[in-house]
Tab-separated table of C-alpha atoms and ligand atoms in Angstrom:
chain	number	residue	atom	x	y	z
X	1	MET	CA	23.911	125.813	80.337
X	2	THR	CA	21.663	125.136	83.365
X	3	PRO	CA	18.168	123.878	82.243
X	4	ALA	CA	15.020	125.807	83.320
X	5	ARG	CA	13.795	124.594	86.604
X	6	PHE	CA	10.589	125.439	88.528
X	7	VAL	CA	11.003	124.922	92.302
X	8	THR	CA	8.206	125.705	94.813
X	9	PHE	CA	8.260	125.998	98.628
X	10	GLU	CA	5.289	124.922	100.773
X	11	GLY	CA	4.223	124.387	104.355
X	12	ILE	CA	1.833	125.722	106.982
X	13	ASP	CA	2.336	129.235	108.362
X	14	GLY	CA	5.244	129.190	110.812
X	15	ALA	CA	7.069	126.340	109.102
X	16	GLY	CA	10.097	128.605	108.454
X	17	LYS	CA	10.338	128.142	104.700
X	18	SER	CA	11.056	131.853	103.888
X	19	THR	CA	14.407	131.869	105.618
X	20	HIS	CA	15.599	129.039	103.405
X	21	ILE	CA	14.519	130.294	99.990
X	22	ASP	CA	17.289	132.910	99.734
X	23	ALA	CA	19.888	130.129	100.646
X	24	VAL	CA	18.567	127.864	97.880
X	25	ALA	CA	18.740	130.769	95.453
X	26	GLN	CA	22.336	131.443	96.400
X	27	ARG	CA	23.331	127.821	96.062
X	28	LEU	CA	21.761	127.442	92.600
X	29	ARG	CA	23.345	130.682	91.374
X	30	GLN	CA	26.711	129.446	92.499
X	31	GLY	CA	25.978	126.393	90.292
X	32	GLY	CA	25.536	128.779	87.364
X	33	ALA	CA	21.706	129.200	87.246
X	34	THR	CA	20.036	132.560	86.644
X	35	VAL	CA	17.457	132.579	89.552
X	36	LEU	CA	14.183	134.461	89.844
X	37	CYS	CA	12.511	134.433	93.322
X	38	THR	CA	8.812	135.115	93.452
X	39	ARG	CA	5.733	134.306	95.628
X	40	GLU	CA	2.050	133.412	95.556
X	41	PRO	CA	-0.440	134.824	95.910
X	42	GLY	CA	1.483	137.669	94.165
X	43	GLY	CA	4.418	138.188	91.818
X	44	THR	CA	2.773	140.816	89.493
X	45	PRO	CA	1.017	144.045	90.394
X	46	LEU	CA	-2.369	142.521	89.690
X	47	ALA	CA	-1.678	139.343	91.657
X	48	GLU	CA	-0.260	141.432	94.613
X	49	THR	CA	-3.590	143.396	94.657
X	50	LEU	CA	-5.490	140.120	94.711
X	51	ARG	CA	-3.222	138.882	97.571
X	52	GLU	CA	-4.140	141.846	99.727
X	53	LEU	CA	-7.863	140.944	99.150
X	54	VAL	CA	-7.328	137.202	99.923
X	55	LEU	CA	-5.282	137.890	103.037
X	56	HIS	CA	-7.542	140.635	104.487
X	57	SER	CA	-11.007	140.578	103.189
X	58	THR	CA	-13.812	138.201	104.399
X	59	MET	CA	-14.917	135.784	101.706
X	60	ASP	CA	-15.995	132.096	101.221
X	61	ALA	CA	-13.696	129.267	100.086
X	62	LEU	CA	-14.715	129.250	96.451
X	63	THR	CA	-14.086	133.031	96.235
X	64	GLU	CA	-10.718	132.530	97.810
X	65	ALA	CA	-9.970	129.665	95.388
X	66	LEU	CA	-11.005	131.695	92.316
X	67	LEU	CA	-8.859	134.724	93.476
X	68	VAL	CA	-5.736	132.714	94.150
X	69	PHE	CA	-6.075	131.002	90.792
X	70	ALA	CA	-6.718	134.307	88.995
X	71	ALA	CA	-3.604	135.721	90.636
X	72	ARG	CA	-1.678	132.550	89.684
X	73	ARG	CA	-2.826	132.792	85.997
X	74	ASP	CA	-1.485	136.362	85.725
X	75	HIS	CA	1.732	135.404	87.549
X	76	LEU	CA	2.285	132.447	85.175
X	77	GLN	CA	1.643	134.461	82.081
X	78	GLN	CA	3.538	137.502	83.060
X	79	VAL	CA	6.504	136.107	85.042
X	80	ILE	CA	6.822	132.290	85.502
X	81	VAL	CA	6.346	130.962	82.011
X	82	PRO	CA	8.494	133.689	80.318
X	83	ALA	CA	11.338	133.060	82.849
X	84	LEU	CA	11.338	129.357	82.246
X	85	ALA	CA	11.234	130.007	78.458
X	86	ARG	CA	14.439	132.040	78.908
X	87	GLY	CA	16.058	129.009	80.666
X	88	GLU	CA	15.892	130.492	84.113
X	89	THR	CA	15.381	128.790	87.463
X	90	VAL	CA	12.148	130.019	89.201
X	91	LEU	CA	11.841	129.712	93.026
X	92	CYS	CA	8.243	130.336	94.117
X	93	ASP	CA	7.211	130.779	97.732
X	94	ARG	CA	3.903	128.709	97.556
X	95	PHE	CA	2.019	127.633	94.532
X	96	THR	CA	-1.028	125.340	93.674
X	97	ASP	CA	-0.252	122.873	96.366
X	98	ALA	CA	-1.087	125.649	98.877
X	99	THR	CA	-4.575	125.974	97.263
X	100	PHE	CA	-5.212	122.255	97.740
X	101	ALA	CA	-3.864	122.505	101.301
X	102	TYR	CA	-5.507	125.719	102.482
X	103	GLN	CA	-8.718	126.042	100.444
X	104	GLY	CA	-9.120	122.223	100.062
X	105	GLY	CA	-7.791	120.818	103.376
X	106	GLY	CA	-8.113	123.908	105.686
X	107	ARG	CA	-11.508	125.229	104.321
X	108	GLY	CA	-12.780	121.839	103.246
X	109	PHE	CA	-13.535	122.957	99.650
X	110	ASP	CA	-14.017	120.403	96.937
X	111	ALA	CA	-10.657	119.130	95.626
X	112	ALA	CA	-12.332	118.030	92.336
X	113	VAL	CA	-13.271	121.692	91.535
X	114	LEU	CA	-9.695	122.765	92.518
X	115	ALA	CA	-8.315	120.166	90.101
X	116	GLN	CA	-10.437	121.631	87.366
X	117	LEU	CA	-9.218	125.121	88.157
X	118	GLU	CA	-5.622	123.754	88.277
X	119	SER	CA	-5.901	122.240	84.831
X	120	TRP	CA	-7.500	125.369	83.371
X	121	VAL	CA	-4.917	127.656	84.830
X	122	HIS	CA	-1.765	125.657	84.252
X	123	GLY	CA	-2.549	122.602	82.140
X	124	ASP	CA	0.379	120.161	82.407
X	125	LEU	CA	2.857	122.629	83.911
X	126	GLN	CA	3.941	121.485	87.390
X	127	PRO	CA	7.000	122.361	89.536
X	128	ASP	CA	10.039	120.203	88.854
X	129	LEU	CA	10.546	120.103	92.626
X	130	THR	CA	8.470	121.119	95.625
X	131	ILE	CA	9.978	121.420	99.000
X	132	TRP	CA	7.374	120.841	101.695
X	133	PHE	CA	8.341	122.174	105.129
X	134	ASP	CA	6.341	119.842	107.317
X	135	LEU	CA	5.864	120.264	111.057
X	136	PRO	CA	3.035	119.750	113.571
X	137	ALA	CA	0.377	122.498	113.688
X	138	VAL	CA	1.043	123.055	117.463
X	139	THR	CA	4.820	123.634	116.913
X	140	ALA	CA	3.949	126.062	114.060
X	141	ALA	CA	1.470	127.928	116.289
X	142	GLU	CA	4.138	128.420	118.924
X	143	ARG	CA	6.555	129.837	116.306
X	144	ARG	CA	3.783	132.204	114.992
X	145	ALA	CA	2.940	133.471	118.421
X	146	ALA	CA	6.204	135.538	118.362
X	147	ALA	CA	5.491	136.932	114.866
X	148	ARG	CA	3.832	140.195	113.578
X	149	ALA	CA	0.023	140.806	113.215
X	150	PRO	CA	-1.669	137.751	111.829
X	151	ASP	CA	-3.563	137.774	108.501
X	152	ARG	CA	-6.912	135.759	107.855
X	153	PHE	CA	-5.068	132.511	107.624
X	154	GLU	CA	-2.541	133.080	110.465
X	155	GLN	CA	-5.522	133.739	112.782
X	156	GLN	CA	-6.840	130.222	112.299
X	157	GLY	CA	-6.535	127.711	115.041
X	158	VAL	CA	-4.537	124.462	115.359
X	159	ALA	CA	-7.307	122.312	113.921
X	160	PHE	CA	-7.331	124.344	110.722
X	161	PHE	CA	-3.607	123.951	110.312
X	162	ASP	CA	-3.887	120.284	111.028
X	163	ARG	CA	-6.254	120.038	108.069
X	164	VAL	CA	-3.886	122.152	105.817
X	165	ARG	CA	-1.068	119.800	106.732
X	166	GLY	CA	-3.296	116.902	105.768
X	167	GLY	CA	-3.907	118.638	102.479
X	168	TYR	CA	-0.133	118.749	101.812
X	169	GLU	CA	0.234	115.138	102.786
X	170	ALA	CA	-2.429	114.018	100.259
X	171	ARG	CA	-0.643	116.180	97.496
X	172	MET	CA	2.593	114.578	98.417
X	173	LYS	CA	1.177	110.961	98.219
X	174	ALA	CA	-0.230	111.896	94.736
X	175	ALA	CA	3.163	113.203	93.478
X	176	PRO	CA	5.909	111.575	95.581
X	177	GLN	CA	8.624	112.195	92.865
X	178	ARG	CA	7.839	115.930	92.803
X	179	ILE	CA	7.173	116.779	96.457
X	180	VAL	CA	9.962	116.322	99.009
X	181	ARG	CA	8.865	116.284	102.663
X	182	ILE	CA	11.397	118.183	104.928
X	183	ASP	CA	11.183	117.685	108.762
X	184	ALA	CA	10.817	121.437	109.603
X	185	ALA	CA	10.628	120.750	113.331
X	186	LEU	CA	14.352	120.291	113.504
X	187	ASP	CA	16.793	123.182	113.993
X	188	ARG	CA	17.727	125.495	111.096
X	189	GLU	CA	20.960	123.715	110.174
X	190	ALA	CA	19.225	120.249	110.175
X	191	VAL	CA	16.439	121.640	107.938
X	192	TRP	CA	18.999	123.095	105.556
X	193	GLN	CA	20.891	119.780	105.399
X	194	GLN	CA	17.653	117.986	104.252
X	195	ILE	CA	17.191	120.706	101.514
X	196	VAL	CA	20.760	120.150	100.337
X	197	SER	CA	20.122	116.440	100.144
X	198	ALA	CA	16.970	116.992	98.038
X	199	LEU	CA	18.948	119.197	95.608
X	200	GLU	CA	22.046	116.877	95.477
X	201	SER	CA	19.837	113.876	94.762
X	202	ARG	CA	18.868	115.719	91.611
X	203	GLN	CA	22.476	116.728	90.873
X	204	TRP	CA	21.444	120.323	91.309
M	301	TYD	P1	2.704	133.451	103.260
M	301	TYD	O1	3.115	132.788	101.889
M	301	TYD	O2	2.837	132.618	104.504
M	301	TYD	O3	3.388	134.898	103.327
M	301	TYD	P2	3.928	135.572	104.579
M	301	TYD	O4	5.166	134.860	104.892
M	301	TYD	O5	4.112	136.914	104.106
M	301	TYD	O6	2.873	135.394	105.660
M	301	TYD	O7	1.158	133.973	103.222
M	301	TYD	C1	0.285	133.574	102.215
M	301	TYD	C2	-0.906	133.131	102.819
M	301	TYD	O8	-1.827	132.732	101.772
M	301	TYD	C3	-0.732	131.806	103.688
M	301	TYD	O9	-1.397	131.819	104.875
M	301	TYD	C4	-1.332	130.695	102.789
M	301	TYD	C5	-2.369	131.474	101.999
M	301	TYD	N1	-2.591	130.802	100.607
M	301	TYD	C6	-3.822	130.287	100.280
M	301	TYD	O10	-4.655	130.168	101.231
M	301	TYD	N2	-3.958	129.651	99.118
M	301	TYD	C7	-3.054	129.748	98.195
M	301	TYD	O11	-3.213	129.206	97.024
M	301	TYD	C8	-1.773	130.360	98.444
M	301	TYD	C9	-0.713	130.511	97.421
M	301	TYD	C10	-1.640	130.917	99.700
C-alpha cells in the first residue's frame, strides 16, 4: 500500500503551479495512491468563507495571518489530517510557507509570531514535500497581466512579489530537504520534467 503523503505547491501569483497539480495527482494515482486535491486558504466551507474575506476585504497583516491560520486549522482538522490517517496522499495548493512568504515577506509581518501560530495550528506536522515554483516577480507580473480580475494580492506590485519570493527562499533555506525549488520561468514541459525528477528522487 502507498504510504500517506502530504505534498504542497507554492510560488508567487503567476508562477503557473495550478496547471501542474492535476498532472501530479494523475501520476501518483497511476502509482496506486488515493489522492485528494485541496487548496489554501480554503478546503472546507468555513475556510472558503475566510478565503473570500482574506482575498477581498481590507485588513492589516496580523488579521490576514490570523484568518489564514484559522482557515488552516479547520482545513487540517476536517480534511487533511483525516485523509492522511486513512493513508491517502494530500496535494494542497499552498500551505503555511505561503503565510511566511506573503504575510511575512510580502507584508513584512513578524516571522517569530508566524512561527508561534504555525506551532499552535499544526505542531510538528509539515508537508513531506513542497514544490516551490520560483520565477522572477517581473516575469510573473507579465503572465498575470493576461489573467482575470486581480484579488488583493494579485494587485500588488513587483516589489511586493520580490519580497514574497524572498520569503519562500528563506523557508527553503530553513528546510532544504522538504522544499524543492523548480525553475518556473522555463516552458511548461521543462517545468514538468523538474517536478518528475523531484518525485522520482523520492521513488514516488
Ligand atoms: P491562489 O492560491 O493563487 O489562488 P488562485 O489561483 O485562485 O488565484 O490565491 C490565493 C492567494 O492567497 C494568493 O495570492 C496568496 C494568498 N495567501 C496568503 O497571502 N497567505 C496564505 O497563507 C495563503 C495560503 C495564501
